[in-house]
XYZ file of C-alpha atoms in Angstrom:
359
model
C -0.075 13.385 -6.254
C -1.416 12.173 -9.329
C -2.603 14.046 -11.808
C -5.823 12.887 -12.476
C -8.276 14.329 -9.774
C -10.772 11.527 -8.153
C -14.260 11.432 -9.030
C -15.168 12.142 -5.118
C -13.375 14.923 -4.843
C -14.850 18.257 -2.940
C -16.420 20.465 -5.248
C -14.291 23.320 -3.990
C -12.206 23.428 -0.692
C -12.363 24.635 2.729
C -10.607 28.216 4.092
C -9.250 27.845 6.987
C -8.549 30.893 8.523
C -5.345 31.632 10.112
C -4.357 30.301 13.172
C -2.412 33.064 16.644
C 0.462 30.506 17.017
C 0.632 28.298 14.149
C 2.935 29.362 10.945
C 4.478 27.312 8.183
C 6.345 26.821 4.647
C 6.868 24.175 2.307
C 9.607 23.194 0.155
C 11.128 20.836 -2.441
C 13.908 19.090 -0.391
C 14.009 15.751 -3.515
C 13.308 13.121 -1.118
C 12.217 11.419 -3.549
C 11.333 12.927 -6.862
C 12.912 16.222 -8.141
C 10.505 19.647 -8.253
C 8.265 18.676 -6.137
C 6.978 20.208 -2.808
C 8.377 17.111 -0.444
C 8.380 19.340 3.279
C 6.953 21.050 5.257
C 8.154 23.214 8.252
C 5.744 24.337 11.102
C 6.574 26.407 13.910
C 4.524 27.131 17.423
C 5.140 29.705 19.059
C 5.667 28.611 23.280
C 3.300 27.314 25.119
C 1.529 24.958 22.701
C 0.023 22.131 23.662
C 0.388 18.589 21.621
C -1.547 15.188 21.591
C -1.309 12.124 19.332
C -2.392 8.711 18.429
C -0.446 6.828 16.037
C -0.508 3.056 14.223
C -0.882 0.483 15.894
C 1.146 -1.690 13.500
C 3.800 -3.437 15.150
C 6.244 -2.114 12.328
C 5.770 1.639 13.389
C 7.853 4.026 11.425
C 11.564 5.750 12.831
C 9.213 9.202 12.866
C 5.832 7.604 14.729
C 8.607 5.726 17.142
C 9.911 9.274 17.537
C 6.700 11.359 18.062
C 5.154 8.659 20.707
C 8.870 8.920 23.346
C 8.593 13.151 23.183
C 4.955 13.440 23.459
C 4.730 12.996 27.201
C 6.248 16.459 27.238
C 2.976 17.981 26.566
C 4.884 20.976 24.537
C 5.743 21.759 21.156
C 7.661 24.591 19.219
C 7.791 22.835 15.951
C 6.607 19.888 13.435
C 8.280 18.748 10.416
C 6.973 16.816 7.704
C 8.006 15.013 4.033
C 6.507 12.769 1.888
C 8.369 10.655 -0.821
C 9.971 8.519 1.961
C 8.063 7.077 5.049
C 11.387 6.256 6.889
C 9.904 2.815 8.071
C 11.834 -0.036 8.277
C 14.891 1.036 7.592
C 16.499 0.144 11.057
C 19.246 1.989 13.319
C 19.579 4.445 10.193
C 15.969 5.535 10.066
C 16.334 6.011 14.031
C 19.330 7.997 12.921
C 17.496 10.462 10.274
C 14.478 10.859 12.891
C 17.264 12.290 15.347
C 19.182 14.086 12.746
C 16.224 15.758 10.655
C 15.032 16.859 14.160
C 18.699 18.452 14.998
C 17.782 20.652 11.980
C 14.817 21.763 12.846
C 15.249 22.744 16.259
C 18.077 24.553 14.930
C 16.143 26.342 12.871
C 13.312 27.559 14.849
C 15.325 27.712 18.067
C 14.468 25.343 19.975
C 14.891 22.181 21.924
C 15.096 18.386 19.680
C 12.724 16.578 21.962
C 10.062 19.745 21.457
C 9.820 19.157 17.800
C 7.694 16.540 16.059
C 8.209 14.901 12.985
C 5.728 12.701 10.321
C 7.000 10.945 6.547
C 5.045 9.242 4.017
C 6.430 7.909 0.739
C 8.273 4.512 0.146
C 8.693 2.324 3.088
C 12.095 0.067 3.489
C 14.561 2.911 1.338
C 17.001 5.198 3.941
C 15.682 8.760 4.445
C 19.054 10.657 4.228
C 17.816 13.375 6.078
C 20.818 15.968 5.037
C 18.718 16.811 2.129
C 16.798 18.900 5.659
C 19.696 20.845 5.818
C 19.632 22.887 3.023
C 16.680 23.610 3.096
C 14.710 24.643 6.614
C 16.918 27.384 7.276
C 15.134 29.190 4.103
C 12.033 27.904 5.092
C 11.817 29.154 9.078
C 13.158 32.621 7.058
C 9.832 32.191 4.905
C 6.970 30.566 8.063
C 3.533 32.558 7.585
C 0.121 31.101 8.669
C -1.726 32.016 5.318
C -0.852 28.797 2.572
C -2.978 26.211 4.172
C -3.818 24.524 1.288
C -0.429 24.431 0.412
C 0.535 23.701 2.679
C -1.664 19.941 2.703
C -0.135 19.942 -0.926
C 3.709 19.158 0.591
C 2.785 16.414 2.620
C 0.935 14.682 -0.867
C 1.906 11.534 -2.257
C -0.506 9.015 -4.212
C -3.416 11.908 -2.866
C -5.784 13.941 -6.201
C -6.376 16.747 -4.119
C -5.531 18.238 -0.297
C -7.372 17.830 2.508
C -8.447 20.624 4.502
C -11.431 21.209 7.071
C -12.008 24.151 9.418
C -14.501 24.293 12.165
C -15.327 26.845 15.743
C -16.102 27.149 19.055
C -17.436 29.454 21.515
C -14.882 29.323 24.226
C -16.651 31.427 27.632
C -16.683 35.463 25.251
C -14.108 34.065 22.402
C -14.403 32.341 19.107
C -11.476 29.408 19.057
C -10.668 27.951 15.793
C -9.964 24.410 14.921
C -7.885 23.592 11.440
C -7.653 20.446 10.109
C -5.308 18.743 6.987
C -4.983 15.412 5.764
C -3.662 12.857 3.145
C -4.094 9.790 2.097
C -4.427 7.695 0.078
C -3.162 4.215 0.399
C -3.095 1.640 4.013
C -6.303 3.346 4.544
C -8.383 1.427 7.618
C -7.983 1.534 11.014
C -6.491 1.244 13.684
C -5.789 4.611 12.919
C -7.555 4.781 9.340
C -4.880 8.035 7.864
C -1.929 8.407 6.669
C -1.243 11.636 8.721
C -3.706 14.144 9.878
C -2.776 17.282 11.894
C -5.052 20.359 13.713
C -4.321 23.084 15.041
C -6.328 25.003 17.417
C -6.447 28.421 19.287
C -7.830 27.276 22.548
C -6.121 26.860 25.517
C -5.788 23.342 26.457
C -4.037 21.524 28.712
C -2.365 18.087 26.707
C -3.668 15.755 29.510
C -7.703 17.226 28.516
C -6.048 17.741 24.714
C -5.024 14.127 24.553
C -8.104 12.582 25.787
C -10.674 15.031 23.334
C -8.105 13.171 20.803
C -8.756 9.799 22.108
C -12.360 10.173 22.398
C -12.821 11.341 18.543
C -10.608 9.419 16.849
C -13.182 6.227 17.647
C -15.962 7.422 15.071
C -13.466 9.433 12.483
C -10.585 7.999 11.336
C -10.405 4.622 13.634
C -13.636 4.137 11.651
C -13.151 4.353 8.194
C -11.461 2.112 5.514
C -10.667 1.638 1.957
C -8.379 -0.962 0.831
C -8.064 -2.584 5.002
C -4.770 -1.776 5.582
C -3.106 -0.251 8.043
C 0.205 1.628 7.497
C 3.095 1.835 9.363
C 3.159 5.517 9.469
C 0.364 6.767 10.801
C 0.441 9.955 12.940
C -2.283 12.796 13.841
C -1.674 14.827 16.482
C -3.472 18.199 17.372
C -1.354 21.659 18.887
C -3.322 24.130 20.878
C -1.383 27.354 20.909
C -3.164 28.547 23.738
C -4.131 32.355 22.692
C -7.737 32.052 23.218
C -8.501 31.779 26.497
C -5.207 31.886 27.217
C -5.727 34.076 31.190
C -7.379 30.876 32.406
C -6.660 27.683 30.935
C -8.949 24.029 30.242
C -6.522 22.337 32.888
C -10.281 19.900 33.343
C -12.447 17.218 31.083
C -15.483 18.951 33.407
C -14.469 22.184 32.128
C -17.885 23.690 31.254
C -15.981 25.414 27.322
C -15.553 21.335 26.672
C -18.222 20.156 24.835
C -17.933 23.026 22.230
C -14.163 22.515 21.569
C -14.897 18.891 21.784
C -17.628 19.603 18.349
C -15.544 21.167 16.847
C -12.877 18.881 17.112
C -15.502 16.445 15.719
C -16.407 18.298 12.927
C -12.588 18.660 11.900
C -12.414 14.946 12.024
C -14.736 13.410 10.162
C -14.362 16.195 7.667
C -11.210 15.267 7.611
C -11.805 11.018 7.496
C -14.223 10.841 4.658
C -12.089 13.567 2.413
C -9.474 10.597 2.953
C -11.836 7.571 2.321
C -13.021 9.658 -1.453
C -9.223 9.817 -2.072
C -8.736 6.077 -2.059
C -6.586 4.983 -4.527
C -8.677 3.421 -7.318
C -11.971 4.844 -4.570
C -15.009 5.189 -7.116
C -17.832 4.906 -4.358
C -18.788 6.614 -0.782
C -20.506 4.156 1.562
C -21.516 4.383 4.553
C -21.924 1.131 6.554
C -24.909 1.836 9.936
C -25.397 -1.128 12.305
C -28.386 -1.244 14.640
C -29.245 -3.833 17.219
C -26.424 -5.782 18.034
C -25.371 -6.206 21.940
C -22.626 -3.869 22.005
C -21.025 -0.650 19.875
C -17.971 -2.693 19.595
C -19.502 -5.426 18.017
C -21.644 -3.738 15.877
C -18.091 -1.692 15.143
C -16.505 -5.455 13.975
C -19.938 -6.338 11.954
C -19.477 -2.979 10.549
C -16.135 -3.289 9.239
C -16.915 -6.557 8.590
C -19.120 -5.427 5.816
C -17.240 -2.425 4.551
C -13.843 -5.190 4.272
C -15.603 -8.213 2.150
C -13.943 -8.239 -0.774
C -16.928 -9.507 -2.566
C -19.299 -6.593 -0.832
C -16.918 -4.042 -2.677
C -16.739 -6.016 -6.238
C -21.138 -5.698 -5.267
C -21.145 -2.261 -4.370
C -18.650 -1.059 -7.184
C -20.589 -3.223 -9.922
C -24.309 -1.967 -8.795
C -25.546 -4.893 -7.914
C -28.006 -5.417 -4.569
C -26.484 -8.812 -3.894
C -27.159 -9.035 -0.377
C -26.495 -12.244 0.046
C -22.659 -11.160 0.719
C -23.660 -8.744 3.112
C -25.733 -11.900 4.999
C -22.070 -13.708 4.703
C -19.738 -10.481 5.655
C -22.670 -9.985 8.839
C -22.260 -14.570 9.912
C -18.004 -14.078 9.529
C -17.469 -11.254 11.949
C -18.225 -14.020 15.037
C -20.187 -11.161 16.417
C -24.376 -12.912 18.470
C -26.134 -12.142 15.178
C -29.606 -13.166 15.158
C -30.353 -14.852 11.479
C -33.897 -14.892 11.534
C -34.015 -11.062 13.118
C -31.767 -10.131 10.517
C -33.070 -6.707 8.210
C -31.009 -5.044 5.492
C -31.667 -2.299 3.419
C -29.212 -0.669 0.923
C -29.998 3.260 0.997
C -33.841 3.383 1.573
C -34.897 -0.033 0.035
C -34.646 -2.674 2.607
C -34.392 -6.260 0.632
C -34.505 -8.612 3.272
C -36.698 -9.010 6.760
C -36.716 -10.901 9.027
C -33.694 -13.380 7.905
C -35.461 -13.803 4.814
């Protein structure tokens, strides 16, 4: 956690309302630093459904593997998050630490270990001493509440300079459903996925398969469309939990339910808001840039061209130096390997067109 606030930090932090069926508490367990909040325990009421997407790194952390293995059940009763140690590249000891961690949380929440999801962020390659959770999770289970979302987001911070929070609401039949989200960055930010940890919560009644489809769709143009340093983390985890308190009598069980569009729009708002906040708090970030590509042969091609531009070190230095060197953008378009007609290429910096028809 940095004491110097990013110059791109929001002027004010969102105030998130409570969500029925979600309670949480945080504490300092001395995972890496003493006297610093580094453990977050969240409890969900019975019936909560879960969905998730994770890093595409071929060296995933032990918590990522744990979540992938247990996500198929769709049911969630708890989430245990720690900062300071990623429990990644830790081999057999890492898997044992994950199992031990889930066991501690499950005992505190009176549920099965496979109903507890895990996430860790921090240093890679150092064994995680899971026994440190034993001294705090029982106490945390007695302190669970549902109002201080900012403290919850702060418990996940490592090199972040500010907590990331977002909220939206959606019409859910005659009721209103809430969608809250928290996230942390701030290094190894690039697709796929492009975050470190992010968690979204809703009181809407949604079956896990529908929730998974919604999440997979909306991550494409949010967390999978940002980059800071072009490095993909071992620990990237994005999960959505639906407690089912709103619309419990008639939950969404099919994607063609007429309540899905409003819920999808709220989820999109929260995910994009969080993704942008992660970029704005990227390590050393001083500029926030949006790359827009039009006229490509496909969306996939446009995405590849856009990321080629955004990830180019030479484009980045031009932007940082406030030098409108459009030749570097031409270079990045060309190296993407996608269909691009050089003599029809046009480039804008903001609303200023600096090149047209390939000149």
